[in-house]
XYZ file of C-alpha atoms in Angstrom:
498
model
C 4.805 0.636 34.950
C 4.643 -1.055 31.554
C 5.726 1.000 28.545
C 2.844 2.193 26.367
C 4.210 0.359 23.306
C 4.150 -2.908 25.281
C 0.570 -2.247 26.369
C -0.340 -1.594 22.747
C 1.305 -4.822 21.584
C -0.280 -6.961 24.295
C -3.716 -5.420 23.619
C -3.259 -6.009 19.906
C -2.223 -9.614 20.511
C -5.157 -10.244 22.864
C -7.621 -8.862 20.341
C -5.908 -10.704 17.492
C -5.685 -7.583 15.358
C -2.432 -8.190 13.552
C -1.195 -11.521 12.367
C 1.235 -10.346 9.709
C 4.573 -8.689 10.520
C 4.413 -4.897 10.340
C 6.731 -3.492 7.706
C 5.814 0.176 8.173
C 5.404 2.359 11.217
C 3.943 5.856 11.131
C 4.506 8.729 13.555
C 1.523 11.005 14.185
C 1.963 14.577 15.470
C -1.066 16.256 17.010
C -2.132 19.863 17.581
C -5.464 21.473 18.551
C -6.967 24.892 18.070
C -9.621 26.798 20.014
C -10.426 24.134 22.614
C -11.661 26.413 25.418
C -14.440 24.891 27.481
C -17.285 27.412 27.433
C -18.490 26.306 30.875
C -15.139 26.833 32.529
C -13.726 30.204 33.553
C -10.145 28.969 33.347
C -8.271 27.630 30.321
C -8.203 23.801 30.002
C -5.259 21.486 30.666
C -5.576 19.434 27.455
C -4.373 15.934 26.687
C -5.087 13.873 23.537
C -5.876 10.186 23.862
C -5.479 7.957 20.792
C -7.824 4.979 20.503
C -7.965 2.247 17.875
C -10.980 0.177 16.906
C -10.970 -3.603 16.849
C -14.019 -5.883 16.585
C -16.266 -2.854 17.138
C -14.530 -1.917 20.426
C -12.270 1.083 21.063
C -9.123 0.593 23.115
C -6.550 3.152 24.184
C -3.243 3.015 22.346
C -1.423 5.961 23.878
C -1.844 9.529 25.137
C 0.042 12.797 24.864
C 1.469 14.850 27.684
C -0.815 17.339 29.455
C -0.254 20.973 28.450
C -1.274 23.364 31.227
C -3.760 26.220 30.616
C -3.680 26.181 26.826
C -6.388 26.548 24.157
C -4.096 26.004 21.130
C -1.807 23.159 22.243
C 0.916 21.663 20.024
C 1.831 18.345 21.638
C 5.433 17.153 21.610
C 4.527 13.513 22.245
C 4.407 11.491 18.999
C 2.041 8.554 18.488
C 3.679 5.595 16.744
C 1.277 3.208 14.999
C 1.713 0.221 12.710
C 0.471 0.883 9.163
C -1.256 -1.785 7.061
C -2.454 -0.681 3.621
C -4.657 -3.768 3.335
C -6.719 -2.975 6.442
C -9.164 -0.256 7.426
C -7.535 1.052 10.614
C -10.070 3.191 12.467
C -8.622 5.775 14.860
C -10.264 8.066 17.399
C -8.562 11.138 18.874
C -10.152 12.344 22.127
C -9.262 15.652 23.768
C -9.680 15.729 27.557
C -9.163 18.392 30.193
C -6.873 16.758 32.761
C -6.808 18.878 35.899
C -3.650 18.785 37.995
C -5.182 16.939 40.965
C -6.288 13.787 39.109
C -5.460 11.762 36.032
C -8.745 9.894 35.740
C -11.186 10.703 32.959
C -14.618 12.083 33.761
C -17.440 12.884 31.360
C -17.178 16.573 32.284
C -13.537 16.618 31.139
C -14.298 15.564 27.534
C -13.574 18.505 25.175
C -14.274 16.760 21.849
C -13.240 13.918 19.584
C -12.441 13.112 15.946
C -12.655 9.780 14.114
C -10.867 8.872 10.878
C -8.844 6.069 9.321
C -5.067 5.868 9.277
C -5.343 5.645 5.464
C -7.043 9.049 5.361
C -4.258 10.608 7.427
C -1.340 9.202 5.411
C -2.961 9.912 2.044
C -3.504 13.566 3.011
C -0.304 13.833 5.104
C -1.948 16.589 7.159
C -5.555 16.058 8.277
C -7.521 18.833 10.014
C -11.059 18.220 11.269
C -13.527 19.812 13.674
C -13.765 18.263 17.114
C -17.163 16.725 17.825
C -18.824 16.624 21.224
C -21.782 14.230 21.579
C -22.555 14.382 17.851
C -22.253 18.169 17.525
C -19.238 20.307 16.741
C -17.465 21.474 19.891
C -17.622 25.173 19.060
C -14.855 26.272 16.705
C -12.357 23.750 18.049
C -10.335 21.607 15.633
C -7.586 19.018 15.644
C -4.726 18.567 13.168
C -2.807 15.314 12.700
C 0.379 15.082 10.622
C 1.782 11.723 9.500
C 5.392 10.875 8.900
C 6.778 7.461 8.063
C 9.186 6.094 10.629
C 11.469 4.477 8.123
C 14.534 2.316 8.272
C 17.141 2.651 5.545
C 16.225 0.579 2.500
C 18.818 2.189 0.217
C 21.388 -0.044 -1.424
C 24.990 0.577 -2.412
C 26.638 -0.313 -5.732
C 30.428 -0.792 -5.623
C 32.787 -1.470 -8.550
C 36.345 -2.656 -7.911
C 39.494 -3.215 -9.952
C 42.936 -4.455 -8.933
C 46.579 -4.250 -10.010
C 49.724 -6.291 -9.423
C 47.878 -9.144 -7.728
C 49.998 -12.216 -6.973
C 49.997 -14.588 -9.947
C 47.716 -17.484 -8.981
C 45.398 -19.974 -10.697
C 44.265 -19.661 -14.365
C 40.624 -18.543 -14.703
C 39.209 -21.838 -15.902
C 40.984 -23.676 -13.085
C 38.967 -22.091 -10.302
C 35.844 -22.066 -12.389
C 35.923 -25.780 -13.077
C 37.338 -27.496 -10.015
C 36.297 -25.005 -7.367
C 39.725 -24.942 -5.637
C 40.187 -21.224 -5.005
C 43.620 -19.906 -4.039
C 43.711 -17.194 -1.398
C 45.601 -14.072 -2.526
C 45.049 -11.665 0.341
C 42.592 -9.495 2.201
C 41.906 -5.982 3.425
C 39.336 -4.368 5.674
C 37.570 -1.061 5.301
C 34.574 0.954 6.467
C 31.688 2.294 4.439
C 32.740 5.797 5.481
C 36.111 5.180 3.807
C 34.455 3.716 0.705
C 32.237 6.792 0.345
C 35.392 8.630 -0.714
C 34.850 7.119 -4.168
C 31.569 9.059 -4.432
C 33.518 12.291 -4.914
C 35.076 10.836 -8.058
C 38.452 9.974 -6.548
C 39.766 6.436 -6.402
C 40.110 4.734 -3.044
C 42.597 1.870 -2.781
C 43.858 -0.688 -0.294
C 46.836 -2.998 -0.064
C 45.852 -6.642 -0.341
C 47.636 -8.492 2.476
C 48.275 -12.236 2.871
C 48.907 -12.755 6.639
C 50.925 -15.977 6.040
C 53.352 -14.234 3.669
C 53.588 -11.242 5.987
C 54.625 -13.483 8.890
C 57.181 -15.453 6.828
C 58.754 -12.845 4.522
C 60.668 -9.951 6.018
C 60.519 -7.697 2.956
C 56.839 -8.525 2.165
C 54.836 -5.433 1.191
C 51.575 -6.733 -0.215
C 49.980 -9.163 -2.655
C 48.618 -6.388 -4.861
C 46.389 -3.335 -4.750
C 42.573 -3.337 -4.792
C 40.960 -0.167 -6.131
C 37.387 1.033 -5.562
C 36.504 2.874 -8.746
C 32.947 3.815 -7.910
C 30.553 3.945 -4.957
C 26.901 4.755 -5.718
C 24.013 4.959 -3.245
C 20.653 4.068 -4.802
C 17.740 5.653 -2.945
C 14.844 3.216 -2.453
C 11.511 4.954 -1.875
C 8.748 3.337 0.172
C 5.030 2.951 -0.554
C 4.233 5.766 1.869
C 6.841 8.015 0.222
C 4.770 7.771 -2.960
C 1.372 8.095 -1.215
C 2.509 11.056 0.907
C 4.153 12.518 -2.180
C 0.696 12.794 -3.755
C 0.282 9.506 -5.665
C -3.420 8.660 -6.018
C -4.777 5.107 -6.154
C -7.284 4.998 -9.022
C -9.754 2.224 -8.212
C -11.856 0.659 -11.006
C -14.323 -2.216 -10.672
C -15.556 -4.630 -13.356
C -18.516 -6.977 -12.735
C -19.414 -10.214 -14.513
C -22.975 -10.195 -15.940
C -22.839 -13.500 -17.827
C -25.848 -15.852 -17.867
C -24.099 -18.443 -15.684
C -24.765 -16.141 -12.691
C -28.458 -17.017 -12.895
C -31.478 -14.749 -13.304
C -31.106 -11.862 -10.783
C -34.837 -12.175 -9.936
C -34.232 -15.724 -8.699
C -33.010 -16.069 -5.092
C -30.470 -18.711 -6.249
C -28.770 -16.178 -8.545
C -25.342 -14.831 -7.593
C -26.771 -11.393 -8.543
C -29.888 -11.710 -6.390
C -30.461 -8.528 -4.350
C -31.533 -9.706 -0.930
C -33.192 -7.025 1.214
C -30.978 -7.755 4.241
C -27.979 -9.759 3.072
C -25.587 -8.386 0.388
C -24.603 -10.925 -2.285
C -20.996 -12.019 -2.835
C -20.430 -9.422 -5.567
C -21.395 -6.610 -3.200
C -19.439 -8.051 -0.263
C -16.237 -8.280 -2.316
C -16.735 -4.841 -3.894
C -17.297 -3.075 -0.568
C -14.480 -4.918 1.267
C -11.822 -3.962 -1.293
C -13.287 -0.576 -2.263
C -13.566 0.611 1.337
C -9.781 0.433 1.664
C -8.849 1.846 -1.762
C -11.173 4.847 -1.393
C -8.979 6.438 1.290
C -6.190 6.861 -1.271
C -8.291 8.565 -3.973
C -9.012 12.230 -3.230
C -12.000 12.699 -5.574
C -13.713 9.449 -4.470
C -15.031 8.922 -8.027
C -14.788 5.313 -9.203
C -15.264 4.028 -12.770
C -17.459 0.889 -12.739
C -17.927 -1.449 -15.694
C -19.761 -4.633 -16.571
C -19.022 -7.413 -19.047
C -20.795 -10.384 -20.639
C -24.267 -8.832 -20.982
C -26.542 -7.486 -23.688
C -27.148 -3.831 -22.918
C -29.891 -1.379 -23.864
C -30.985 0.125 -26.171
C -29.811 -2.234 -28.988
C -29.061 -5.164 -26.635
C -25.698 -5.912 -28.207
C -23.189 -7.919 -26.161
C -20.592 -5.735 -24.417
C -17.528 -6.624 -22.384
C -16.720 -3.142 -21.099
C -19.899 -1.115 -20.587
C -20.381 1.541 -17.891
C -22.874 0.236 -15.328
C -24.322 3.748 -15.001
C -24.855 3.571 -18.813
C -22.918 6.828 -19.232
C -20.061 5.864 -21.563
C -18.630 9.412 -21.438
C -18.436 9.346 -17.661
C -18.473 5.841 -16.124
C -17.499 7.183 -12.674
C -19.718 6.658 -9.636
C -19.628 8.837 -6.511
C -18.014 6.774 -3.774
C -18.283 3.032 -3.182
C -21.950 3.613 -2.306
C -22.426 5.111 -5.780
C -20.991 1.948 -7.354
C -23.349 -0.199 -5.238
C -26.371 1.872 -6.325
C -25.374 1.819 -10.022
C -24.945 -1.979 -9.826
C -28.359 -2.479 -8.244
C -30.163 -0.190 -10.680
C -28.548 -1.638 -13.824
C -29.393 -5.284 -13.047
C -33.075 -5.192 -14.185
C -32.105 -3.418 -17.444
C -29.537 -5.992 -18.581
C -29.868 -9.283 -20.399
C -27.273 -11.613 -18.880
C -25.395 -13.346 -21.671
C -21.764 -14.308 -22.357
C -19.002 -15.319 -22.950
C -16.734 -14.426 -19.996
C -14.129 -12.158 -21.621
C -12.002 -9.976 -19.327
C -9.222 -8.867 -21.717
C -11.280 -5.841 -22.984
C -11.644 -4.399 -19.478
C -7.940 -4.946 -18.654
C -7.067 -3.200 -21.929
C -9.417 -0.315 -21.080
C -7.737 0.394 -17.718
C -4.306 -0.224 -19.271
C -5.071 2.570 -21.766
C -5.576 5.025 -18.876
C -2.452 3.702 -17.125
C -0.509 4.057 -20.375
C -1.517 7.733 -20.658
C -0.331 8.198 -17.071
C 3.197 7.001 -17.992
C 3.607 10.060 -20.244
C 3.742 12.292 -17.139
C 6.922 10.523 -15.919
C 5.581 11.197 -12.407
C 4.171 9.056 -9.606
C 0.721 10.687 -9.902
C -1.723 7.821 -10.375
C -1.524 4.062 -9.819
C -4.449 1.968 -11.099
C -6.100 -0.960 -9.311
C -8.632 -2.968 -11.315
C -10.955 -5.225 -9.307
C -12.599 -7.896 -11.501
C -15.491 -9.864 -9.958
C -16.374 -12.967 -11.978
C -18.361 -16.169 -11.491
C -16.690 -18.364 -14.070
C -13.646 -19.525 -15.904
C -12.717 -16.907 -18.467
C -13.092 -17.773 -22.148
C -10.472 -15.413 -23.615
C -7.450 -16.769 -21.722
C -4.945 -16.103 -24.538
C -6.036 -12.461 -24.921
C -6.114 -12.034 -21.136
C -2.550 -13.325 -20.779
C -1.462 -10.918 -23.529
C -3.268 -8.013 -21.791
C -1.708 -8.814 -18.391
C 1.830 -9.026 -19.835
C 1.286 -5.609 -21.442
C -0.191 -4.189 -18.207
C 2.798 -5.408 -16.176
C 4.820 -2.597 -17.816
C 2.302 0.004 -16.573
C 1.380 1.526 -13.181
C -1.446 -0.919 -12.501
C -2.416 -4.047 -10.572
C -5.264 -6.492 -11.236
C -7.294 -8.191 -8.508
C -9.633 -11.003 -9.547
C -12.184 -12.389 -7.098
C -13.926 -15.601 -8.154
C -17.566 -15.550 -6.992
C -19.667 -18.708 -6.642
C -18.680 -22.370 -6.846
C -17.117 -22.741 -10.317
C -13.843 -24.594 -10.857
C -11.314 -21.774 -10.822
C -8.161 -23.904 -11.238
C -7.385 -22.330 -14.649
C -7.541 -18.871 -13.089
C -4.688 -19.622 -10.685
C -2.378 -19.499 -13.693
C -2.962 -15.723 -14.024
C -1.668 -15.199 -10.491
C 2.106 -15.463 -10.877
C 2.540 -17.345 -7.586
C 2.789 -20.723 -9.350
C 5.349 -19.655 -11.949
C 5.902 -16.794 -14.362
C 2.880 -15.898 -16.479
C 3.672 -15.574 -20.176
C 1.808 -14.212 -23.162
C 0.848 -16.685 -25.937
C 4.017 -15.535 -27.751
C 6.125 -16.468 -24.732
C 6.823 -12.968 -23.406
C 7.017 -13.047 -19.573
C 5.330 -10.525 -17.271
C 7.676 -7.762 -16.166
C 6.076 -7.702 -12.672
C 3.644 -10.027 -10.914
C 0.560 -7.761 -10.934
C -2.346 -10.235 -10.605
C -3.856 -11.492 -7.366
C -6.614 -14.113 -7.703
C -8.741 -15.485 -4.854
C -11.967 -17.505 -4.806
C -14.540 -15.772 -2.570
C -15.578 -19.145 -1.125
C -12.235 -19.310 0.728
C -13.525 -16.371 2.810
C -17.164 -17.382 3.134
C -16.869 -17.908 6.881
C -14.401 -15.071 7.486
C -15.014 -11.333 7.671
C -14.965 -9.273 4.445
C -11.861 -7.604 5.910
C -10.009 -10.940 5.599
C -10.741 -11.019 1.854
C -9.520 -7.434 1.404
C -6.398 -8.182 3.417
C -5.604 -11.190 1.237
C -6.019 -9.440 -2.119
C -4.499 -6.058 -1.210
C -1.463 -7.167 0.837
C 0.789 -7.276 -2.261
C -0.250 -3.871 -3.651
C 2.278 -1.670 -1.750
C 5.192 -3.750 -3.076
C 3.718 -3.693 -6.591
C 3.524 0.120 -6.452
C 7.101 0.411 -5.153
C 8.465 -2.124 -7.667
C 6.914 -0.207 -10.549
C 8.115 3.286 -9.634
C 11.527 2.294 -8.267
C 12.053 0.053 -11.315
C 11.368 3.033 -13.592
C 13.546 5.337 -11.478
C 10.533 7.588 -10.751
C 10.817 9.529 -7.506
C 7.819 10.403 -5.318
C 5.993 13.500 -6.497
C 6.151 16.695 -4.379
C 8.729 15.238 -1.968
C 10.233 18.676 -1.337
C 6.752 20.086 -0.696
C 6.077 17.096 1.609
C 9.270 17.788 3.562
C 8.342 21.453 4.031
C 4.738 20.672 5.030
C 5.733 19.073 8.342
C 4.641 22.115 10.300
C 1.996 21.693 12.937
C 0.277 25.049 12.935
C -3.357 23.945 12.390
């Protein structure tokens, strides 16, 4: 019989789910509570089946062992799944009563199910939900899922050596200039041996030249090599920070300049069609749907720029689209969509297209976050714009400043403008510099034109713009030497009692 992991891979390949190499795998532990079947006199023999959604279809990934006559089972079987931050990975856990005489599934054996995303599980580390049976809760039964990253070792080792009494060979500038290096000798060691230097004591080896050793009877060595220091630098992963309690703070900024066209006109990029969302809404929902799993309060600040706003109708480049400057947050991605739709008739689309003010606004929040010296909040700013920006110098300055902060900027170009100037902000074509020549500390900008994804699913757009975020988060915190928050609490929370 094929191994389950092979079945999973072949199913995934057939359905074309993953086309990028998986860098992170997650182990899921499962337990249930109170799953007695009210119709049955005996206790159930429960088993949990894990399904994953692809193209609207559910397919089985794996299943736990069957635990005989148990209403509060803690399963020993672990589910291993590939984790992709940039995708919405929908999971379904089904609890079935598997009697000893058959392994097939019948409708009568279904004890309840729970649906969630993998993002929800890893961001909460321990997710407990009621089991649902045909749309209703299955009594007082619940299921608990605990996530743990299945990690390799990404740590790196720093070694510093010195030497004494090495054989006298070439003068320094000789080997540097003509490249003819003279062999002095060699030694071999193990990392276990080198770790001795971590306790503060020196570890040393004789440097041996095999030719001299064979020729000279009284040959001892060609010098001594000393390891002065051995340091192990712990490299934390994206999931270490997320599971340690780091929240992704998602902010959206929308372009309301006149070049979008009158929203009442069906040709406008802001036209609200009764059945078909416009490009602004498609991009917002695609990216927001993923980020929302990593923000516990699900409140998202949403801003607009390039419009004249009531009551004075002065031009603003960083106004709250709910018109509440004291609290620009909207409840959920749906709240952002509703605020966007209701603000459109009240605005006077204007210009120019300045995005530096909104980058500076989010950077101010990110800057306040740095005072905590903790990995508490990482900011993602999604800017949706229809045109070439007019404050390029200020924007470059703002991005260079932001590259020192816990934030990333995603820019989606909507419509058919020439966006060639915008590519410069995305550091893929060379290092972005401020007008004064200061380079970005980290590449934090991802720019894509929406038209590249016009004939693809919104998920493809989200995947493209969010794929770099985990590395950007890790680069920032590891670069600052900031460890994941609550790691000790995370370690102690790996208990499965629901």
